[in-house]
PDB file of C-alpha atoms in Angstrom:
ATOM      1  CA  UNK W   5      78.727  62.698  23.718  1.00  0.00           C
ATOM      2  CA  UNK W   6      75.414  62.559  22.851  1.00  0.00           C
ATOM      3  CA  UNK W   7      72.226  65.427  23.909  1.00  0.00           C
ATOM      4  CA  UNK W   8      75.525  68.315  24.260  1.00  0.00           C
ATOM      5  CA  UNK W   9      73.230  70.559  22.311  1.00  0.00           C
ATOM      6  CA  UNK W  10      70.558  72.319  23.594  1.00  0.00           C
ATOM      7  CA  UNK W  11      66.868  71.456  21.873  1.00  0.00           C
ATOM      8  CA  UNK W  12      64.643  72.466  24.354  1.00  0.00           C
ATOM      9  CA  UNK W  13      63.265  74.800  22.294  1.00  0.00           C
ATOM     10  CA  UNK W  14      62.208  72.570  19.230  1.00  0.00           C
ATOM     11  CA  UNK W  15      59.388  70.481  18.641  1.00  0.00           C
ATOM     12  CA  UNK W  16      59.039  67.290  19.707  1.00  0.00           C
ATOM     13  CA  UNK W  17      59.501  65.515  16.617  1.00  0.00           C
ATOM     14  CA  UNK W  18      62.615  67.551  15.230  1.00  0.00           C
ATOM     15  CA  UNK W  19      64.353  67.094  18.557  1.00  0.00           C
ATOM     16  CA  UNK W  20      63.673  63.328  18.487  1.00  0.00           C
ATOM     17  CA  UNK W  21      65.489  63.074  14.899  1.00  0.00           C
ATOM     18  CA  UNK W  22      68.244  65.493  16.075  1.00  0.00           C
ATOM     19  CA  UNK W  23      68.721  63.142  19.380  1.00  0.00           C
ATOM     20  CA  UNK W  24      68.317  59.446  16.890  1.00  0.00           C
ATOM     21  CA  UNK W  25      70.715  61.479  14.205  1.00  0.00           C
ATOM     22  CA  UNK W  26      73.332  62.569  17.438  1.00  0.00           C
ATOM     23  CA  UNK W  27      72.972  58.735  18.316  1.00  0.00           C
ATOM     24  CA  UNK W  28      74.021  57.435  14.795  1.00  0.00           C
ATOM     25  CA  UNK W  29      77.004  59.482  14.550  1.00  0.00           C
ATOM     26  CA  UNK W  30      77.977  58.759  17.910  1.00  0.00           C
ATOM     27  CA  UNK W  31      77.639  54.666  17.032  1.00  0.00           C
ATOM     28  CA  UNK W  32      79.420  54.874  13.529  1.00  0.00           C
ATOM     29  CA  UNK W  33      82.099  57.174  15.728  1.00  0.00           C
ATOM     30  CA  UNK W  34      82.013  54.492  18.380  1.00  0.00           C
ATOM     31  CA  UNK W  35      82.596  51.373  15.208  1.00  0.00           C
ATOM     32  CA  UNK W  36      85.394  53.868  13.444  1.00  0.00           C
ATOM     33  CA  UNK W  37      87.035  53.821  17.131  1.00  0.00           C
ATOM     34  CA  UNK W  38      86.925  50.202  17.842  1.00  0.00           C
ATOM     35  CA  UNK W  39      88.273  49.082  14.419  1.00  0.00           C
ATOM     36  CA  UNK W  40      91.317  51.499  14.315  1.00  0.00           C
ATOM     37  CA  UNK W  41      91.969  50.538  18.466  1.00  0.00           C
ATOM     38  CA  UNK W  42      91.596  46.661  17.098  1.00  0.00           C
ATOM     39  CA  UNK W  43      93.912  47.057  13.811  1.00  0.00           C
ATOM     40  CA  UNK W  44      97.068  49.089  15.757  1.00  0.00           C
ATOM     41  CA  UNK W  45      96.593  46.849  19.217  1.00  0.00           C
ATOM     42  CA  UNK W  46      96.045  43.091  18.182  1.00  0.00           C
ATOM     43  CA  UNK W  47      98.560  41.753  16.152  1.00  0.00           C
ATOM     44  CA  UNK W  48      98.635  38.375  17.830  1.00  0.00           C
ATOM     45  CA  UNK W  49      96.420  35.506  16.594  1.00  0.00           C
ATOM     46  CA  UNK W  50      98.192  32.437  18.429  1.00  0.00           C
ATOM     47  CA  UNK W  51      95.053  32.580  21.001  1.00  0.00           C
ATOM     48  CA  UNK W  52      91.399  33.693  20.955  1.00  0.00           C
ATOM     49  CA  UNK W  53      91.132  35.529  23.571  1.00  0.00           C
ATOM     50  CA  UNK W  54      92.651  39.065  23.856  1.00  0.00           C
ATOM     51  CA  UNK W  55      95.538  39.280  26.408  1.00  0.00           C
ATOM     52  CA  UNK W  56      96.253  41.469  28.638  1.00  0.00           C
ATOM     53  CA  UNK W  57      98.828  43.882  27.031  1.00  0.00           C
ATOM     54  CA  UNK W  58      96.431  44.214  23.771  1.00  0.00           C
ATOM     55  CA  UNK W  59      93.496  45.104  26.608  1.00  0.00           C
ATOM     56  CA  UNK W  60      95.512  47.729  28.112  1.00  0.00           C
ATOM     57  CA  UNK W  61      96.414  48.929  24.498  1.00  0.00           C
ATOM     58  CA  UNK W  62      93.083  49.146  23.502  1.00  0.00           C
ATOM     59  CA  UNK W  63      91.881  51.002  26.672  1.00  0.00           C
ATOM     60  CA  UNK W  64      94.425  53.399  26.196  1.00  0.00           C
ATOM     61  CA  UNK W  65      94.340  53.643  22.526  1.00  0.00           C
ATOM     62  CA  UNK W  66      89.939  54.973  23.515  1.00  0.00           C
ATOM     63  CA  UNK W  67      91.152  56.860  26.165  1.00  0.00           C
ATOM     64  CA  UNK W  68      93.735  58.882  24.297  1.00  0.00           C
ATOM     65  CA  UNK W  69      91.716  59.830  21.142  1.00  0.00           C
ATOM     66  CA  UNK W  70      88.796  61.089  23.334  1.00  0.00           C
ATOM     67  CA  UNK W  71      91.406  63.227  24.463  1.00  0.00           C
ATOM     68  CA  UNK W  72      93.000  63.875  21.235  1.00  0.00           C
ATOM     69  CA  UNK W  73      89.794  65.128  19.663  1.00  0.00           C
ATOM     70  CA  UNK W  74      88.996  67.330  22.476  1.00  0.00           C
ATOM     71  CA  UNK W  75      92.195  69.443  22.030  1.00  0.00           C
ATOM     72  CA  UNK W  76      91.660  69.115  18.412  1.00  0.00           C
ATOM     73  CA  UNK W  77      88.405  71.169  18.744  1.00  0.00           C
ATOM     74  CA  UNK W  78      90.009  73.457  21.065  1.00  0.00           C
ATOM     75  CA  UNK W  79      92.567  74.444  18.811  1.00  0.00           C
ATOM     76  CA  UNK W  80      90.050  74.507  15.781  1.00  0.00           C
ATOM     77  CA  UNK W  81      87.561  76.976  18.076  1.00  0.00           C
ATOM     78  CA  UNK W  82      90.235  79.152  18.561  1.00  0.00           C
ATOM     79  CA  UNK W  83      91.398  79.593  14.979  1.00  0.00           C
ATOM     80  CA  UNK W  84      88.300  79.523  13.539  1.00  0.00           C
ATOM     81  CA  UNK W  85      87.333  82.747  16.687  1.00  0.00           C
ATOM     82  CA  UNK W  86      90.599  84.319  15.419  1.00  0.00           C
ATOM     83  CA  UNK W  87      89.924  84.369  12.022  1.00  0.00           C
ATOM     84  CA  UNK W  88      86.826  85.852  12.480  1.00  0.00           C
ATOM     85  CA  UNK W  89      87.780  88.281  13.934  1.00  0.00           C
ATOM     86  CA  UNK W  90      90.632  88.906  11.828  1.00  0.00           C
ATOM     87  CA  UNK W  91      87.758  89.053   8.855  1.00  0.00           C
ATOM     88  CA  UNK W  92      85.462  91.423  10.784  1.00  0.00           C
ATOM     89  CA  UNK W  93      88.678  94.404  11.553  1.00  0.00           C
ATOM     90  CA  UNK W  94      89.773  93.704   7.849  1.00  0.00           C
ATOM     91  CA  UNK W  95      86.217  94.455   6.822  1.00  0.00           C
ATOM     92  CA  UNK W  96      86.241  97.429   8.931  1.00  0.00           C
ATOM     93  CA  UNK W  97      89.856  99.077   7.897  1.00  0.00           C
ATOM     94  CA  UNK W  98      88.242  99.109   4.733  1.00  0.00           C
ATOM     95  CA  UNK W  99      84.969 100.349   5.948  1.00  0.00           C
ATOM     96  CA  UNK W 100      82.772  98.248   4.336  1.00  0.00           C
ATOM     97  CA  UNK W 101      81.384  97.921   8.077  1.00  0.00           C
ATOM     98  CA  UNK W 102      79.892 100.676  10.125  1.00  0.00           C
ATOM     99  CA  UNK W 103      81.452 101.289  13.099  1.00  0.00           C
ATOM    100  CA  UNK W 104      79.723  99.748  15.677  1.00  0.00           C
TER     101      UNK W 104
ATOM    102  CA  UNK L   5      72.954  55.007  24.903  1.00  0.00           C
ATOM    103  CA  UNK L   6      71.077  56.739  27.275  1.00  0.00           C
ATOM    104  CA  UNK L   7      69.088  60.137  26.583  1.00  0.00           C
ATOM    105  CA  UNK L   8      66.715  58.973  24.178  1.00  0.00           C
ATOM    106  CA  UNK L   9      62.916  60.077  24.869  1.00  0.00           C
ATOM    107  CA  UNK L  10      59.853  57.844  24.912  1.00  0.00           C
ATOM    108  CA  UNK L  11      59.751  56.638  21.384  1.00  0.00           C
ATOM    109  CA  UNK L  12      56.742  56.121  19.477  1.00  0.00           C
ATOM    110  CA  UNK L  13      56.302  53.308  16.796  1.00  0.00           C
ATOM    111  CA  UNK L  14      57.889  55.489  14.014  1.00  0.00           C
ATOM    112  CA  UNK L  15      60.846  56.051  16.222  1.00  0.00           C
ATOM    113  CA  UNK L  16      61.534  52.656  17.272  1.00  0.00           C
ATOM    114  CA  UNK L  17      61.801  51.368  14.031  1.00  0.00           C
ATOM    115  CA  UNK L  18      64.137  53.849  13.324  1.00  0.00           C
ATOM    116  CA  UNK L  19      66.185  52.912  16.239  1.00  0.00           C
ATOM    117  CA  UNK L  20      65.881  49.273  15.153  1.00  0.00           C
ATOM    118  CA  UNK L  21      67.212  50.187  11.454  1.00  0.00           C
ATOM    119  CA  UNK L  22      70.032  51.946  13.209  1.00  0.00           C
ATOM    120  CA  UNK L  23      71.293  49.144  15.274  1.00  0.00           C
ATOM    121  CA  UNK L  24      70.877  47.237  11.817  1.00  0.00           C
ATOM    122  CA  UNK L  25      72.840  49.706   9.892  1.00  0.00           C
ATOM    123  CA  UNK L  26      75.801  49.792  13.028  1.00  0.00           C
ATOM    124  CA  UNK L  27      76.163  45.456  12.684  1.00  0.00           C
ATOM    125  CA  UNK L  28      76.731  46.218   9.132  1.00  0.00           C
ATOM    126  CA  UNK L  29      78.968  49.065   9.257  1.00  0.00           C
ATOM    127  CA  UNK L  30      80.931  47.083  12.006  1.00  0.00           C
ATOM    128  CA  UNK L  31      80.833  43.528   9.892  1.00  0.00           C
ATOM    129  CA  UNK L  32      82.167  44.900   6.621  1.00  0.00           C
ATOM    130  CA  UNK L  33      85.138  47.210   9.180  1.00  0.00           C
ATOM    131  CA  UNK L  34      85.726  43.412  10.720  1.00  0.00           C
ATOM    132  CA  UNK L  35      86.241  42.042   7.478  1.00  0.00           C
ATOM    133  CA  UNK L  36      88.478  44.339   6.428  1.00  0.00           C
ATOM    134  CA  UNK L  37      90.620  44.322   8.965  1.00  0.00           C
ATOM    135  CA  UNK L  38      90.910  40.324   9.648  1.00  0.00           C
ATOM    136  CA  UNK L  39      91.284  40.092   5.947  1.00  0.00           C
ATOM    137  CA  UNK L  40      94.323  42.488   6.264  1.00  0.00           C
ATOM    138  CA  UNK L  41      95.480  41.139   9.362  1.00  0.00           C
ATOM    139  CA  UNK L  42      95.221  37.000   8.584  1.00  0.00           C
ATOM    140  CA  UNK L  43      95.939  37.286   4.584  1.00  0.00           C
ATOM    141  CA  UNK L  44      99.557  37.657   2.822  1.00  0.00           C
ATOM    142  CA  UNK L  45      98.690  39.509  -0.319  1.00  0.00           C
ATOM    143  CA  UNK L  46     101.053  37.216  -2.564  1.00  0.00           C
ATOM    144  CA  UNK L  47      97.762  34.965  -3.378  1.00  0.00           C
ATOM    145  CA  UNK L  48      99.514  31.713  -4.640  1.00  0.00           C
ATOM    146  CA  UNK L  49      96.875  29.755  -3.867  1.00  0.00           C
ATOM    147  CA  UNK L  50      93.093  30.476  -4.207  1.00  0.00           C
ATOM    148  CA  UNK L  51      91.862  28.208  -1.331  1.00  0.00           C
ATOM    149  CA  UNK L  52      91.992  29.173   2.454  1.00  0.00           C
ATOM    150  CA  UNK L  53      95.407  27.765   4.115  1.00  0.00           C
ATOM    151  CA  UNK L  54      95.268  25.985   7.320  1.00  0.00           C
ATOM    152  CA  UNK L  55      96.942  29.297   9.111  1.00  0.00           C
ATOM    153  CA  UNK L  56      94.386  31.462   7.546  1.00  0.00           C
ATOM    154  CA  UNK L  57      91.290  30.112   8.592  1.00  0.00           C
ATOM    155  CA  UNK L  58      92.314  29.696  12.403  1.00  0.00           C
ATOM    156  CA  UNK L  59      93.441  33.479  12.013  1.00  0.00           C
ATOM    157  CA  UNK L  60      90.469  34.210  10.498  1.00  0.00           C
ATOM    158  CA  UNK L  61      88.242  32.786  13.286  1.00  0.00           C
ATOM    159  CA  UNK L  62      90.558  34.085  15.938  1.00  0.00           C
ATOM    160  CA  UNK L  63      90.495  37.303  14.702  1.00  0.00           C
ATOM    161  CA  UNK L  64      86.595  37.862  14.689  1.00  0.00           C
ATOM    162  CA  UNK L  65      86.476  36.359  18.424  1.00  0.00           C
ATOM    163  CA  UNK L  66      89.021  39.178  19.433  1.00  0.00           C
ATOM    164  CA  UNK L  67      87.485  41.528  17.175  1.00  0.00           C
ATOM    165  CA  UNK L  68      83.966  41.051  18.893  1.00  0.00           C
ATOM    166  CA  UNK L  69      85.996  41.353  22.154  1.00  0.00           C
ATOM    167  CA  UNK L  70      87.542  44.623  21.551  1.00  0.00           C
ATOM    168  CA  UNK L  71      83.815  46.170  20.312  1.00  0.00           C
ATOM    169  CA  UNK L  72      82.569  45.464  23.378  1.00  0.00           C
ATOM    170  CA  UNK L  73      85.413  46.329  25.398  1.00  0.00           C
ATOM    171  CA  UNK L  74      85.685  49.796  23.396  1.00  0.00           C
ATOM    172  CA  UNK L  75      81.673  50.011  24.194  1.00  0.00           C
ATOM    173  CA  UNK L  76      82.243  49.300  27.817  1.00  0.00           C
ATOM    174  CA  UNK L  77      84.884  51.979  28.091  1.00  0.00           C
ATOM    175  CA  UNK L  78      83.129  54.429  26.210  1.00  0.00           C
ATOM    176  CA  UNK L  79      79.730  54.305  28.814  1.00  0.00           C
ATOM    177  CA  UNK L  80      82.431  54.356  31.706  1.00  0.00           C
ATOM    178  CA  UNK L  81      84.018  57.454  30.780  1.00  0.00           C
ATOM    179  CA  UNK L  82      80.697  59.065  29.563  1.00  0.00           C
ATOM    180  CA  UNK L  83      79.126  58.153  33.674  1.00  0.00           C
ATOM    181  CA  UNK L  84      82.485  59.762  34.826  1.00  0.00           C
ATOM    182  CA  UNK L  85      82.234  63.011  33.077  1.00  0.00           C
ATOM    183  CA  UNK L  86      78.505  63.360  33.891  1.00  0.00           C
ATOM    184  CA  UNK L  87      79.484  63.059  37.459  1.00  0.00           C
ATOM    185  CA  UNK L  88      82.070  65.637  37.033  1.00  0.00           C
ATOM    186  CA  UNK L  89      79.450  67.581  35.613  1.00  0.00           C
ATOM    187  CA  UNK L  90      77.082  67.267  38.341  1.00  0.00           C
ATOM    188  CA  UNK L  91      79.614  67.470  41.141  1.00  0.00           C
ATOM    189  CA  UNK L  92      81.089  71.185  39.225  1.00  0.00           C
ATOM    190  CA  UNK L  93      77.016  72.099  39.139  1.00  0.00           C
ATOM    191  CA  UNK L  94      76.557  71.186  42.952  1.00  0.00           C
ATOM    192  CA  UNK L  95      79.855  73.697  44.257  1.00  0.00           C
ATOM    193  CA  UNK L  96      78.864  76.252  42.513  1.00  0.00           C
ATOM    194  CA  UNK L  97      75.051  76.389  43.452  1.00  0.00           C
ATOM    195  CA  UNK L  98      77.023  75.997  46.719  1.00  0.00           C
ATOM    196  CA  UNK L  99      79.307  78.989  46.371  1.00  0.00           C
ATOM    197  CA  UNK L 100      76.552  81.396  44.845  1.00  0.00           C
TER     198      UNK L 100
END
């Protein structure tokens, strides 16, 4: 999650904020995660502990959004590609672009 | 949690205002939720019941529990896919 972009080529000091900035989002993504997991998977306050089932919940309930928001930017990259290039041929049909 | 550089005085402080700024972001999201999850919303009585504040304490242990459960999981499955990673990298230096 965190350091998936390449900064090699920045200074030092600009790719120490980018990494400390990449680490906040990650931790307020990692607090959002934890407190939607907790609210749909423990209903149960009878004990103090969590059980087992409410464990397994939560696992899963981590599990399957990392998931989830993969394929979400899948589907997004490939709209967004298509509609780019659906911009760039419109442009060209009405040859406000020069053919390459 | 792993991948940060050397830091330097600067950065460490900002490191240490960001774990401050995550304990607060997670307290207020805690007490939210056990406030949802321990308190009827009909409010006929201003105190605390008996029920309540048993939920209440209940409900930050577990809360607590899940963070660091969710934390746990997270670093697990971020070691797995750099593995992955490195195993993919190692068959095909292999096959070129």
């Amino acid at each position: 999650m965190a350091g998936s972009i390449d900064v090699s080529g920045m200074g030092d000091q600009i790719q120490a904020e980018m990494q400390v900035k990449q680490f906040r989002d990650f931790l307020i993504q990692y607090n959002k995660l934890s407190e939607s997991c907790f609210n749909d998977c423990v209903w149960d306050f009878t004990s103090r502990s969590v059980r087992g089932n409410e464990d397994n919940c939560a696992m899963n309930c981590v599990e399957k959004y990392t998931k989830v928001t993969q394929r979400i930017s899948e589907r997004f990259q490939e709209l967004q590609m298509l509609m780019n290039e659906n911009a760039a041929s419109a442009a060209q049909k009405l040859g406000k672009l020069p053919m390459a | 949690m792993a991948g940060l550089p050397a830091l330097n005085e600067d950065q460490m402080k900002l490191v240490q205002d960001l774990e401050i700024e995550m304990m607060s972001d997670m307290y207020t999201r805690m007490t939210n939720s056990c406030h949802k999850k321990c308190i009827p919303t009909k409010y006929k009585d201003s105190e605390i019941g008996k029920g309540e504040a048993v939920c209440i304490d209940r409900c930050v242990a577990k809360y607590w529990e899940i963070h660091e459960r969710v934390g746990k999981k997270l670093q697990k499955m971020s070691t797995q896919d750099e593995e992955a990673l490195k195993k993919l990298a190692a068959e095909q230096g292999l096959v070129k």
